[in-house]
PDB file of C-alpha atoms in Angstrom:
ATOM      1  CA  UNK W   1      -2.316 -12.290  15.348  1.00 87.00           C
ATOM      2  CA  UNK W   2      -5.329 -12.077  13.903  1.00 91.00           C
ATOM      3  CA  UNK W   3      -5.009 -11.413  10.002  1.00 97.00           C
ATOM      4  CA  UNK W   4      -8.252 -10.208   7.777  1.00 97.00           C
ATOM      5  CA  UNK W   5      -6.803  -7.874   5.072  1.00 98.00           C
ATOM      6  CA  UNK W   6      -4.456  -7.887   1.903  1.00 98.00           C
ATOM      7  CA  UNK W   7      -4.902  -4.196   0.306  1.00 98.00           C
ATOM      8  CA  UNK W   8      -1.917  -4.596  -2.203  1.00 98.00           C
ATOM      9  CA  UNK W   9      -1.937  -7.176  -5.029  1.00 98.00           C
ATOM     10  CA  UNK W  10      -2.020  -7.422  -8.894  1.00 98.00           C
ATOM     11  CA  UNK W  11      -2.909  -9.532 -11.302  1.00 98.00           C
ATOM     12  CA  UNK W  12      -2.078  -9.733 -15.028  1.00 98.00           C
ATOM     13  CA  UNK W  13      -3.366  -6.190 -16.032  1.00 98.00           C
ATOM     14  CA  UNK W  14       0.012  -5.294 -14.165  1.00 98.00           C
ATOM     15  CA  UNK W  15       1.990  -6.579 -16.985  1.00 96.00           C
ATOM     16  CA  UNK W  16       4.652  -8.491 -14.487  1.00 96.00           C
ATOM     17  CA  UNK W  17       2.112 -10.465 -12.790  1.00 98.00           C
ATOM     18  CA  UNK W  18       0.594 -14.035 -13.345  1.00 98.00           C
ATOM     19  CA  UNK W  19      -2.725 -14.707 -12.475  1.00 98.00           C
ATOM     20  CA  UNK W  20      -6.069 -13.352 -13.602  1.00 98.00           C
ATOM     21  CA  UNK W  21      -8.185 -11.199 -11.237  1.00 98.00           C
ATOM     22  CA  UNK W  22     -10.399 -14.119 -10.795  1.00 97.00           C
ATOM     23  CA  UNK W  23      -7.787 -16.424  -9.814  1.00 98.00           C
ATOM     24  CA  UNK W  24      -6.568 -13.376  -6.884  1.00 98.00           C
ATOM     25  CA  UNK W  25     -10.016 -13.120  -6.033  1.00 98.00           C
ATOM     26  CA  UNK W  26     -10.445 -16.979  -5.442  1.00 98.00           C
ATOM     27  CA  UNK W  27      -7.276 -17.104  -3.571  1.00 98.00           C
ATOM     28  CA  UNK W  28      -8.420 -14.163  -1.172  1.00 98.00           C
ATOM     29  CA  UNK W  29     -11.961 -15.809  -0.538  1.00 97.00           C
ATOM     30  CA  UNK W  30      -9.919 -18.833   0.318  1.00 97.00           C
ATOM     31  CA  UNK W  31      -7.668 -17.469   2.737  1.00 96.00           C
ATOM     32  CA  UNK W  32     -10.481 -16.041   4.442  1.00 97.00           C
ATOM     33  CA  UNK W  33      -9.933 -12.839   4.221  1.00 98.00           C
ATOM     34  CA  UNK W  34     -13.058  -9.638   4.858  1.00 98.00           C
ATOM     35  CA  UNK W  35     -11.135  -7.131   2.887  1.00 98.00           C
ATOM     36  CA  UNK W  36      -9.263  -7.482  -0.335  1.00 98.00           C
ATOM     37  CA  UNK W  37      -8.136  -5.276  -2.700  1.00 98.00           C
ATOM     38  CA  UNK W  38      -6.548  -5.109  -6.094  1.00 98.00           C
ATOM     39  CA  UNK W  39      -4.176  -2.545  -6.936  1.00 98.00           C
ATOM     40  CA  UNK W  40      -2.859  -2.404 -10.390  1.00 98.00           C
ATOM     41  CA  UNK W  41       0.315  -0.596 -11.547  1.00 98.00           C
ATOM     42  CA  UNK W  42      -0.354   2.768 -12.456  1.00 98.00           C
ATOM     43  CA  UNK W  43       0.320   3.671 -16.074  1.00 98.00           C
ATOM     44  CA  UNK W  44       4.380   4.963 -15.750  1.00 98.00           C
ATOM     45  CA  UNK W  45       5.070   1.159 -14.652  1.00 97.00           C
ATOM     46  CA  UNK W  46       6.516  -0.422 -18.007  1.00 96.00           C
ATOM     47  CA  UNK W  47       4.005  -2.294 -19.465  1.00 96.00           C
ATOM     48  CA  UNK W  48       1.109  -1.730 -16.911  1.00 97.00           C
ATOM     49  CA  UNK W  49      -2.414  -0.550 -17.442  1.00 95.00           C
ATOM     50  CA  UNK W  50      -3.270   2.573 -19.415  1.00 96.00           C
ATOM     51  CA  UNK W  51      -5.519   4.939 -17.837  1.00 97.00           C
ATOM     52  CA  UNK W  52      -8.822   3.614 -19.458  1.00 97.00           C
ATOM     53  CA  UNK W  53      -8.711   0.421 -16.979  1.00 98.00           C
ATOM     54  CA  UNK W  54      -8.773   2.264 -13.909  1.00 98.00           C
ATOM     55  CA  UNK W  55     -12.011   4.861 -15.350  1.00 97.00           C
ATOM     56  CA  UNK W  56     -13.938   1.607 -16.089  1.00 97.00           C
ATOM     57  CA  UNK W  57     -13.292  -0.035 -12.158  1.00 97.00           C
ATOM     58  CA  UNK W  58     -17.113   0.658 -11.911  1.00 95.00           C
ATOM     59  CA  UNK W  59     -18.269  -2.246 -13.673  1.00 96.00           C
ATOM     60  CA  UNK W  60     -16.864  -4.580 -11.230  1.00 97.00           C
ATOM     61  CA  UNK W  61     -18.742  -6.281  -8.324  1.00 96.00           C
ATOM     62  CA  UNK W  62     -17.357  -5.291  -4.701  1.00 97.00           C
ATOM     63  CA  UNK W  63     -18.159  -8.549  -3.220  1.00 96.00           C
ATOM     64  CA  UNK W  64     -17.120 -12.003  -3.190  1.00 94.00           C
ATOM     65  CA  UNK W  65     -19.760 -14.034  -1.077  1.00 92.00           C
ATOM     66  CA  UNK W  66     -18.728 -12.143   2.446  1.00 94.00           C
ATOM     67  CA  UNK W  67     -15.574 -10.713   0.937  1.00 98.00           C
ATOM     68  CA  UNK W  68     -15.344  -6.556   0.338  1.00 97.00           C
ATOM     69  CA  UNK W  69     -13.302  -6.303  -2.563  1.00 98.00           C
ATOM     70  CA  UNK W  70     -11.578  -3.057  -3.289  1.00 98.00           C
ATOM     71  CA  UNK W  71      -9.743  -1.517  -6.461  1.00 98.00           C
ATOM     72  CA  UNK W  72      -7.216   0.873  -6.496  1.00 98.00           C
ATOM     73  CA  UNK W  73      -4.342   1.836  -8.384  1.00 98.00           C
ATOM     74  CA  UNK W  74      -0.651   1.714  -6.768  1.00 98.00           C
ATOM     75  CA  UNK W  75       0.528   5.281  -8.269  1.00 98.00           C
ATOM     76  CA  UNK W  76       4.252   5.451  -8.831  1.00 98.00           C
ATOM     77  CA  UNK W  77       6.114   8.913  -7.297  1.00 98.00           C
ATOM     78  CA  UNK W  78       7.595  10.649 -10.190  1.00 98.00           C
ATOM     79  CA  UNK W  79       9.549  13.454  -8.311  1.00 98.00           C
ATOM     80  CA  UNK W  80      10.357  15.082  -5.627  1.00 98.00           C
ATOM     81  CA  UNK W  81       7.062  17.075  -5.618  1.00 98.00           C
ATOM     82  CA  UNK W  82       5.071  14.541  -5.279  1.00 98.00           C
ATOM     83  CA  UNK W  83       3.373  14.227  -8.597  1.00 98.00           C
ATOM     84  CA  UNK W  84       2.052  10.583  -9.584  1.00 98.00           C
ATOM     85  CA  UNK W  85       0.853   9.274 -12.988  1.00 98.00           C
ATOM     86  CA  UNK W  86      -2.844   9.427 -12.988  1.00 98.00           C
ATOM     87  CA  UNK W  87      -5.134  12.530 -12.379  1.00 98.00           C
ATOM     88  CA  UNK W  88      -7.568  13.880  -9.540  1.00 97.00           C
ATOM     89  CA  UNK W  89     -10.426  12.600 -11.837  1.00 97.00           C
ATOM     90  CA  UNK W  90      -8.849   9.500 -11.839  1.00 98.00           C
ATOM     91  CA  UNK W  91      -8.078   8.860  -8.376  1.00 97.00           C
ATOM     92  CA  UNK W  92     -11.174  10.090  -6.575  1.00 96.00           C
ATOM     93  CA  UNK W  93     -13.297   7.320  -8.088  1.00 96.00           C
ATOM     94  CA  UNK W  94     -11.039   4.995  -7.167  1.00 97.00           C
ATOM     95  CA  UNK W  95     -11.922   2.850  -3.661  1.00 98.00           C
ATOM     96  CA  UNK W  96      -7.725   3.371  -2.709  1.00 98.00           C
ATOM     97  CA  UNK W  97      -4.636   4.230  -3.694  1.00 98.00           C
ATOM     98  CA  UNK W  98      -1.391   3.190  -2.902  1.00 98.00           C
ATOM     99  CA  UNK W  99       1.676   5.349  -3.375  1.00 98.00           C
ATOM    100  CA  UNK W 100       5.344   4.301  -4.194  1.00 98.00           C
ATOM    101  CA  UNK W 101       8.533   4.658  -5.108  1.00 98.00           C
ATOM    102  CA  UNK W 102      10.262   2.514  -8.559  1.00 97.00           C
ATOM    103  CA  UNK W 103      13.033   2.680 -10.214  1.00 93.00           C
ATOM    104  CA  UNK W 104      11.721   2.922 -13.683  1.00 93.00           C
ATOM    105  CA  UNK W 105       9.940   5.994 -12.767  1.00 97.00           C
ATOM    106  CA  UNK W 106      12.115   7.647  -9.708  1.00 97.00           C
ATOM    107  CA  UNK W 107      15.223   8.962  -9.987  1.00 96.00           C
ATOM    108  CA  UNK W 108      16.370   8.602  -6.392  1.00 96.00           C
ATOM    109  CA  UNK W 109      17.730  11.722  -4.510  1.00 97.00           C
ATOM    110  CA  UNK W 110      19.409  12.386  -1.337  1.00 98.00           C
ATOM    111  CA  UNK W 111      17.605  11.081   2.368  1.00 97.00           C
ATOM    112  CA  UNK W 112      15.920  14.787   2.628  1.00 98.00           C
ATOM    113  CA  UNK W 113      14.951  14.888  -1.247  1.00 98.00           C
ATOM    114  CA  UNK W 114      13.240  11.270  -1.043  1.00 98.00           C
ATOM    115  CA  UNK W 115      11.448  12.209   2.276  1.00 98.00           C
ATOM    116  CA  UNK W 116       9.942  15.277   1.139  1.00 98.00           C
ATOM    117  CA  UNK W 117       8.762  13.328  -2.481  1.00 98.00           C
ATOM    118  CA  UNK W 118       6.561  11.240   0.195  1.00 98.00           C
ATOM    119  CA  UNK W 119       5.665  13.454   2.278  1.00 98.00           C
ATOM    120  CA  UNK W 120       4.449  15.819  -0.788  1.00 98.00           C
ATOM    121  CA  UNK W 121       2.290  12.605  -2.262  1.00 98.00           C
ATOM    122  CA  UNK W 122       0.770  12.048   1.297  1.00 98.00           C
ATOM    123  CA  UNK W 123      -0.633  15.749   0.808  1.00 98.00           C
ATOM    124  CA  UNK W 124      -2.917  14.334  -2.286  1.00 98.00           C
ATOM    125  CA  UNK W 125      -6.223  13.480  -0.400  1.00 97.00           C
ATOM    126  CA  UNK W 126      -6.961  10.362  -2.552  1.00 97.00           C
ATOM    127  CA  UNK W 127      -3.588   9.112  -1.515  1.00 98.00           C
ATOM    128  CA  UNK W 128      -4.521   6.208   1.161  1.00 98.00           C
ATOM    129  CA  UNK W 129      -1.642   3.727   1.949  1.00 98.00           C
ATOM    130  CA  UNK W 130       2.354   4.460   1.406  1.00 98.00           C
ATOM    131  CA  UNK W 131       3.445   1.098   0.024  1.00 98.00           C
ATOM    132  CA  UNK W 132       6.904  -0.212   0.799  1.00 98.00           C
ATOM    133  CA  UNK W 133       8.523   2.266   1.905  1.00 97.00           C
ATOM    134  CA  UNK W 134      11.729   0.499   2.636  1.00 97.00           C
ATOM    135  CA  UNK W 135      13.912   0.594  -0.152  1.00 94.00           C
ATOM    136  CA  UNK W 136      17.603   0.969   0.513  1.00 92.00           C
ATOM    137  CA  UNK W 137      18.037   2.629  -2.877  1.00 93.00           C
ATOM    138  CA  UNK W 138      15.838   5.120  -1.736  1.00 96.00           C
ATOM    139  CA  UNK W 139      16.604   6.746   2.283  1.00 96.00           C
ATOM    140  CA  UNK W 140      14.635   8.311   3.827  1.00 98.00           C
ATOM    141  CA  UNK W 141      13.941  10.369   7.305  1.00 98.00           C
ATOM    142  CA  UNK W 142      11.603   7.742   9.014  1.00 98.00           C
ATOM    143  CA  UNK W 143      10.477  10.146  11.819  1.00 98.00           C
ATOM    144  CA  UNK W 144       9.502  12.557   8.894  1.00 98.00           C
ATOM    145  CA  UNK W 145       7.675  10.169   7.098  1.00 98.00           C
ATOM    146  CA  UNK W 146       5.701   8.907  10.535  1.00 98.00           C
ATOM    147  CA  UNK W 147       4.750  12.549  11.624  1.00 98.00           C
ATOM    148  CA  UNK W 148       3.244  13.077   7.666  1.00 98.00           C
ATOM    149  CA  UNK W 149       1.454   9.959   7.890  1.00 98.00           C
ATOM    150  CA  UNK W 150      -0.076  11.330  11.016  1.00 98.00           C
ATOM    151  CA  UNK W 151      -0.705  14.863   9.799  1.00 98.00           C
ATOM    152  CA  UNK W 152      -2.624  13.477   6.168  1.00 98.00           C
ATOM    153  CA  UNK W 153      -3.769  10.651   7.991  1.00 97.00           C
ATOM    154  CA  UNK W 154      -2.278   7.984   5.516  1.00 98.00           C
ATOM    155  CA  UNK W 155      -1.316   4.515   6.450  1.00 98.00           C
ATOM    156  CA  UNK W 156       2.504   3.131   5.843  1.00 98.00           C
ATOM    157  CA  UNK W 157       2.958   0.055   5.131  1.00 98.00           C
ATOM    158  CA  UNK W 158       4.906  -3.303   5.927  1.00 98.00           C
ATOM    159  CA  UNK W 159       5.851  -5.316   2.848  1.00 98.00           C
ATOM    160  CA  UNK W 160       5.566  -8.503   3.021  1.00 98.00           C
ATOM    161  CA  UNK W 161       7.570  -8.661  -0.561  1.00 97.00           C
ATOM    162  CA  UNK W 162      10.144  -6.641   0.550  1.00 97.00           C
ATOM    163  CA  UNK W 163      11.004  -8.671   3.753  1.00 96.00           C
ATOM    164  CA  UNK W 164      10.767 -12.046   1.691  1.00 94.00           C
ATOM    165  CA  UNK W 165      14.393 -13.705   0.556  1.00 90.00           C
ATOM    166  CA  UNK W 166      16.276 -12.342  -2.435  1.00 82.00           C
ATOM    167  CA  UNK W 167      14.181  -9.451  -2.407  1.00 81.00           C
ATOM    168  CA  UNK W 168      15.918  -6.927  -4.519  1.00 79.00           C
ATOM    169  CA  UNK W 169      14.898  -3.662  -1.941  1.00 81.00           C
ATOM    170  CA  UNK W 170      17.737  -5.238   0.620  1.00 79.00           C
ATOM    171  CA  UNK W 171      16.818  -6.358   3.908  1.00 86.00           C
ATOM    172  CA  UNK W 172      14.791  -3.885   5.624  1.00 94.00           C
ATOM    173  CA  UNK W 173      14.178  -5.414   8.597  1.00 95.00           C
ATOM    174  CA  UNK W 174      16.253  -2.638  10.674  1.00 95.00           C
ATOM    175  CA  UNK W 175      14.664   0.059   8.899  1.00 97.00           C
ATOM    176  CA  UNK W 176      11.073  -1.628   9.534  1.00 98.00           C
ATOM    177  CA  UNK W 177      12.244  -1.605  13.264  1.00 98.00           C
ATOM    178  CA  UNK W 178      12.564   1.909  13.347  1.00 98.00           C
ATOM    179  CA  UNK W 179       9.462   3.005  11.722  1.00 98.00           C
ATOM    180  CA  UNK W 180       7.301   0.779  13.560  1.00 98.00           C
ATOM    181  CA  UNK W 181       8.879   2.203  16.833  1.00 98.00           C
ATOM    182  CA  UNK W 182       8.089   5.878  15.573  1.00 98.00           C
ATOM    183  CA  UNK W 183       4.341   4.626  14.885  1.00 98.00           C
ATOM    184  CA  UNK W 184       3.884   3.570  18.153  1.00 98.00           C
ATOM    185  CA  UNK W 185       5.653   7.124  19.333  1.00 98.00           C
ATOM    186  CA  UNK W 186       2.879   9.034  17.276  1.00 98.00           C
ATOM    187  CA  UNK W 187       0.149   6.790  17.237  1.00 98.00           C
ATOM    188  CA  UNK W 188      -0.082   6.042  13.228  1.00 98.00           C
ATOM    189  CA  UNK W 189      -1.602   2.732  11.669  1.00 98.00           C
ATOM    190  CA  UNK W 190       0.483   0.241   9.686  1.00 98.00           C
ATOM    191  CA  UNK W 191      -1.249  -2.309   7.346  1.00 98.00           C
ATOM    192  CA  UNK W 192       0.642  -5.739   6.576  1.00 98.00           C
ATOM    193  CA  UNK W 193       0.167  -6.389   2.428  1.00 98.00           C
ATOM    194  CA  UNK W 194       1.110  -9.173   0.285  1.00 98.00           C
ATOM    195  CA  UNK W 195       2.105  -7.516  -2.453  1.00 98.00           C
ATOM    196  CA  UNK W 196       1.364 -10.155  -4.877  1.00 98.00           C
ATOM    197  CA  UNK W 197       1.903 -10.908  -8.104  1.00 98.00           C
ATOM    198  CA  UNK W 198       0.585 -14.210  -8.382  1.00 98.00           C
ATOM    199  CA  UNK W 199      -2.424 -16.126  -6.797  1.00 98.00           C
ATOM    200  CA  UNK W 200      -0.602 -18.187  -4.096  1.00 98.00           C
ATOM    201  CA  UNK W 201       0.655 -14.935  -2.809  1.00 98.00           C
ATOM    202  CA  UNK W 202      -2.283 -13.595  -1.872  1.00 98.00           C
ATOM    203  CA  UNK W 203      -2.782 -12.714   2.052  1.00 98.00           C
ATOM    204  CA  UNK W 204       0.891 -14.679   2.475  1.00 98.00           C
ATOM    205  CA  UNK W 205       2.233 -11.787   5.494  1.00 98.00           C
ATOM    206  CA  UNK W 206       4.361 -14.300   6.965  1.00 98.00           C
ATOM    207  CA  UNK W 207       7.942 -12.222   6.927  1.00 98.00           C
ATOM    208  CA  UNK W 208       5.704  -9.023   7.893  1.00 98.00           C
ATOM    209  CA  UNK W 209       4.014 -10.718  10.792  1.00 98.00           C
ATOM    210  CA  UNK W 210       7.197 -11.780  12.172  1.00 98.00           C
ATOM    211  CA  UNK W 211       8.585  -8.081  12.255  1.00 98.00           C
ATOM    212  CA  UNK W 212       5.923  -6.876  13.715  1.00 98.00           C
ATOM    213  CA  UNK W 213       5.600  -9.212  16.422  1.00 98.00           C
ATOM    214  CA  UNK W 214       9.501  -8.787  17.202  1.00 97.00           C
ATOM    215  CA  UNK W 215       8.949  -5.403  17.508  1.00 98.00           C
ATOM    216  CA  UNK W 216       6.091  -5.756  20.043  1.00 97.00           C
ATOM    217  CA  UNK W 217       3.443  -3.875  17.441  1.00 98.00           C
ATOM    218  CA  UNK W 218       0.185  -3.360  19.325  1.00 98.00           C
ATOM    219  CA  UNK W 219      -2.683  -4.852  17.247  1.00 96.00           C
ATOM    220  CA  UNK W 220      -4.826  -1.343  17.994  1.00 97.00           C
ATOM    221  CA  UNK W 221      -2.452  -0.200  15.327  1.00 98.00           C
ATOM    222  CA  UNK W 222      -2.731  -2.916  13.098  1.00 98.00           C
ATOM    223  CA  UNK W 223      -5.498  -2.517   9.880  1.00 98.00           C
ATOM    224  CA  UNK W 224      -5.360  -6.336   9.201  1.00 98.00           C
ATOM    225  CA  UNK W 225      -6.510  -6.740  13.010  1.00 97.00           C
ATOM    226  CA  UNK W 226      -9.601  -4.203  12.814  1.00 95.00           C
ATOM    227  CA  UNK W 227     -11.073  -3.525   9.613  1.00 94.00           C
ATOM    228  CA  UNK W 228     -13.480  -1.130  10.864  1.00 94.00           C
ATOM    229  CA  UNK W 229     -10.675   1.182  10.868  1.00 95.00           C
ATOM    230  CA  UNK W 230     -10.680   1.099   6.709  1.00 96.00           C
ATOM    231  CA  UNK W 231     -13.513   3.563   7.474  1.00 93.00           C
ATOM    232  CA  UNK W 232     -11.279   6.505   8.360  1.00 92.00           C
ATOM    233  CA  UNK W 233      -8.262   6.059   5.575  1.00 94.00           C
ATOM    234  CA  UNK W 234      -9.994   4.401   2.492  1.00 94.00           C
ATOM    235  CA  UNK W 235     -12.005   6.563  -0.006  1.00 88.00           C
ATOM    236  CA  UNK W 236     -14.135   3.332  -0.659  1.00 89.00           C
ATOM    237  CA  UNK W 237     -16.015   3.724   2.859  1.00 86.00           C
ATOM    238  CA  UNK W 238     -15.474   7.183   2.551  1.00 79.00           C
ATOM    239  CA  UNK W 239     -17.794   7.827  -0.602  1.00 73.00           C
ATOM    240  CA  UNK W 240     -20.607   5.649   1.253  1.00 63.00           C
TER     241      UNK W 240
END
């Protein structure tokens, strides 16, 4: 499987990560990767970034010798209506965004209240990527969720964090299963992410890779395998 893309990552501006954005950079290049991006914790994340760092993204270089590299913000969901913690003039300057759910900043609902809080964020248009959502804390109508992602064209995601041992989200691998099936059903593109916190993380999609290949995912769905189809999610290729 062919493997050129880690969209979620953070480095120290995160406030629970450990390596600098130089050091995440260094370890992308390294890996080989065409496509990296940073995605810092949006400001409701205890002891993340305050909204100033994400307005000033425009002083930073998007390449790294032939490496794109992207930033974004990962928003956290703060309700059932889909609100997130940084604004429209925030988020359309940014190159993506990711969108999830936390526990410092959700207070979970019932299976149909937690679907409709992501299907409501997947209606913002600078919402890109749905980031892990596989948390057992937090159930959720998978078929729902696939046929938004369709309908708002947004990409879900398979976490490579989530699937590693010990994580504390449970073992999604059944829940994974499902979704992926529904993707294939409706035709919607999954992207395999890291979600790193620390250099030697970067690009690691071992766990996710193994899902996906018990599942039999075709790689026409798969954003790691073709990056040309960044062009039709990300704003980054968008605002070109």
């Amino acid at each position: 499987m062919v493997d050129k893309i880690d969209l979620h990552t953070h480095t120290i501006a995160s406030g629970h990560a450990y390596s600098t954005r130089s050091e995440m950079i260094a370890a992308a290049a390294n890996k080989g990767l065409e496509v990296y991006a940073i995605t810092e914790h949006a400001p409701a994340m205890p002891g993340s970034c305050h909204s100033m760092y994400f307005m000033n993204y425009r002083a930073l270089p998007r390449k790294q010798e032939n490496m794109t590299v992207l930033y974004g913000a990962e928003l956290n969901i703060l309700d059932f209506e889909g609100h997130v913690d940084l604004p429209e003039s925030i988020l359309k300057e940014m190159d993506l965004n990711l969108a999830s759910i936390h526990t410092p900043c959700f207070t979970a609902g019932n299976r149909e209240e937690n679907t409709r809080a992501y299907i409501n964020v997947m209606k913002n248009p600078y919402v890109n990527i749905i980031a892990h959502p596989d948390d057992a804390r937090f159930p959720i109508n998978y078929e729902e969720l696939v046929k938004a992602a369709k309908e708002y064209r947004v990409i879900l995601e398979v976490n490579n964090a989530s699937l590693s041992p010990g994580s504390f989200r449970g073992d999604p691998r059944e829940v994974y299963a499902e979704m992926l099936s529904l993707c294939v059903k409706y035709q919607v593109p999954v992207v395999m992410d890291s979600d790193a916190h620390i250099d030697t993380a970067v690009g690691n999609h071992e766990y996710a890779q193994k899902v996906l290949e018990k599942a039999e995912f075709p790689e026409k769905l798969l954003v790691n395998t073709h990056p040309e189809m960044l062009e039709h999610y990300i704003n980054f290729y968008q605002k070109k």
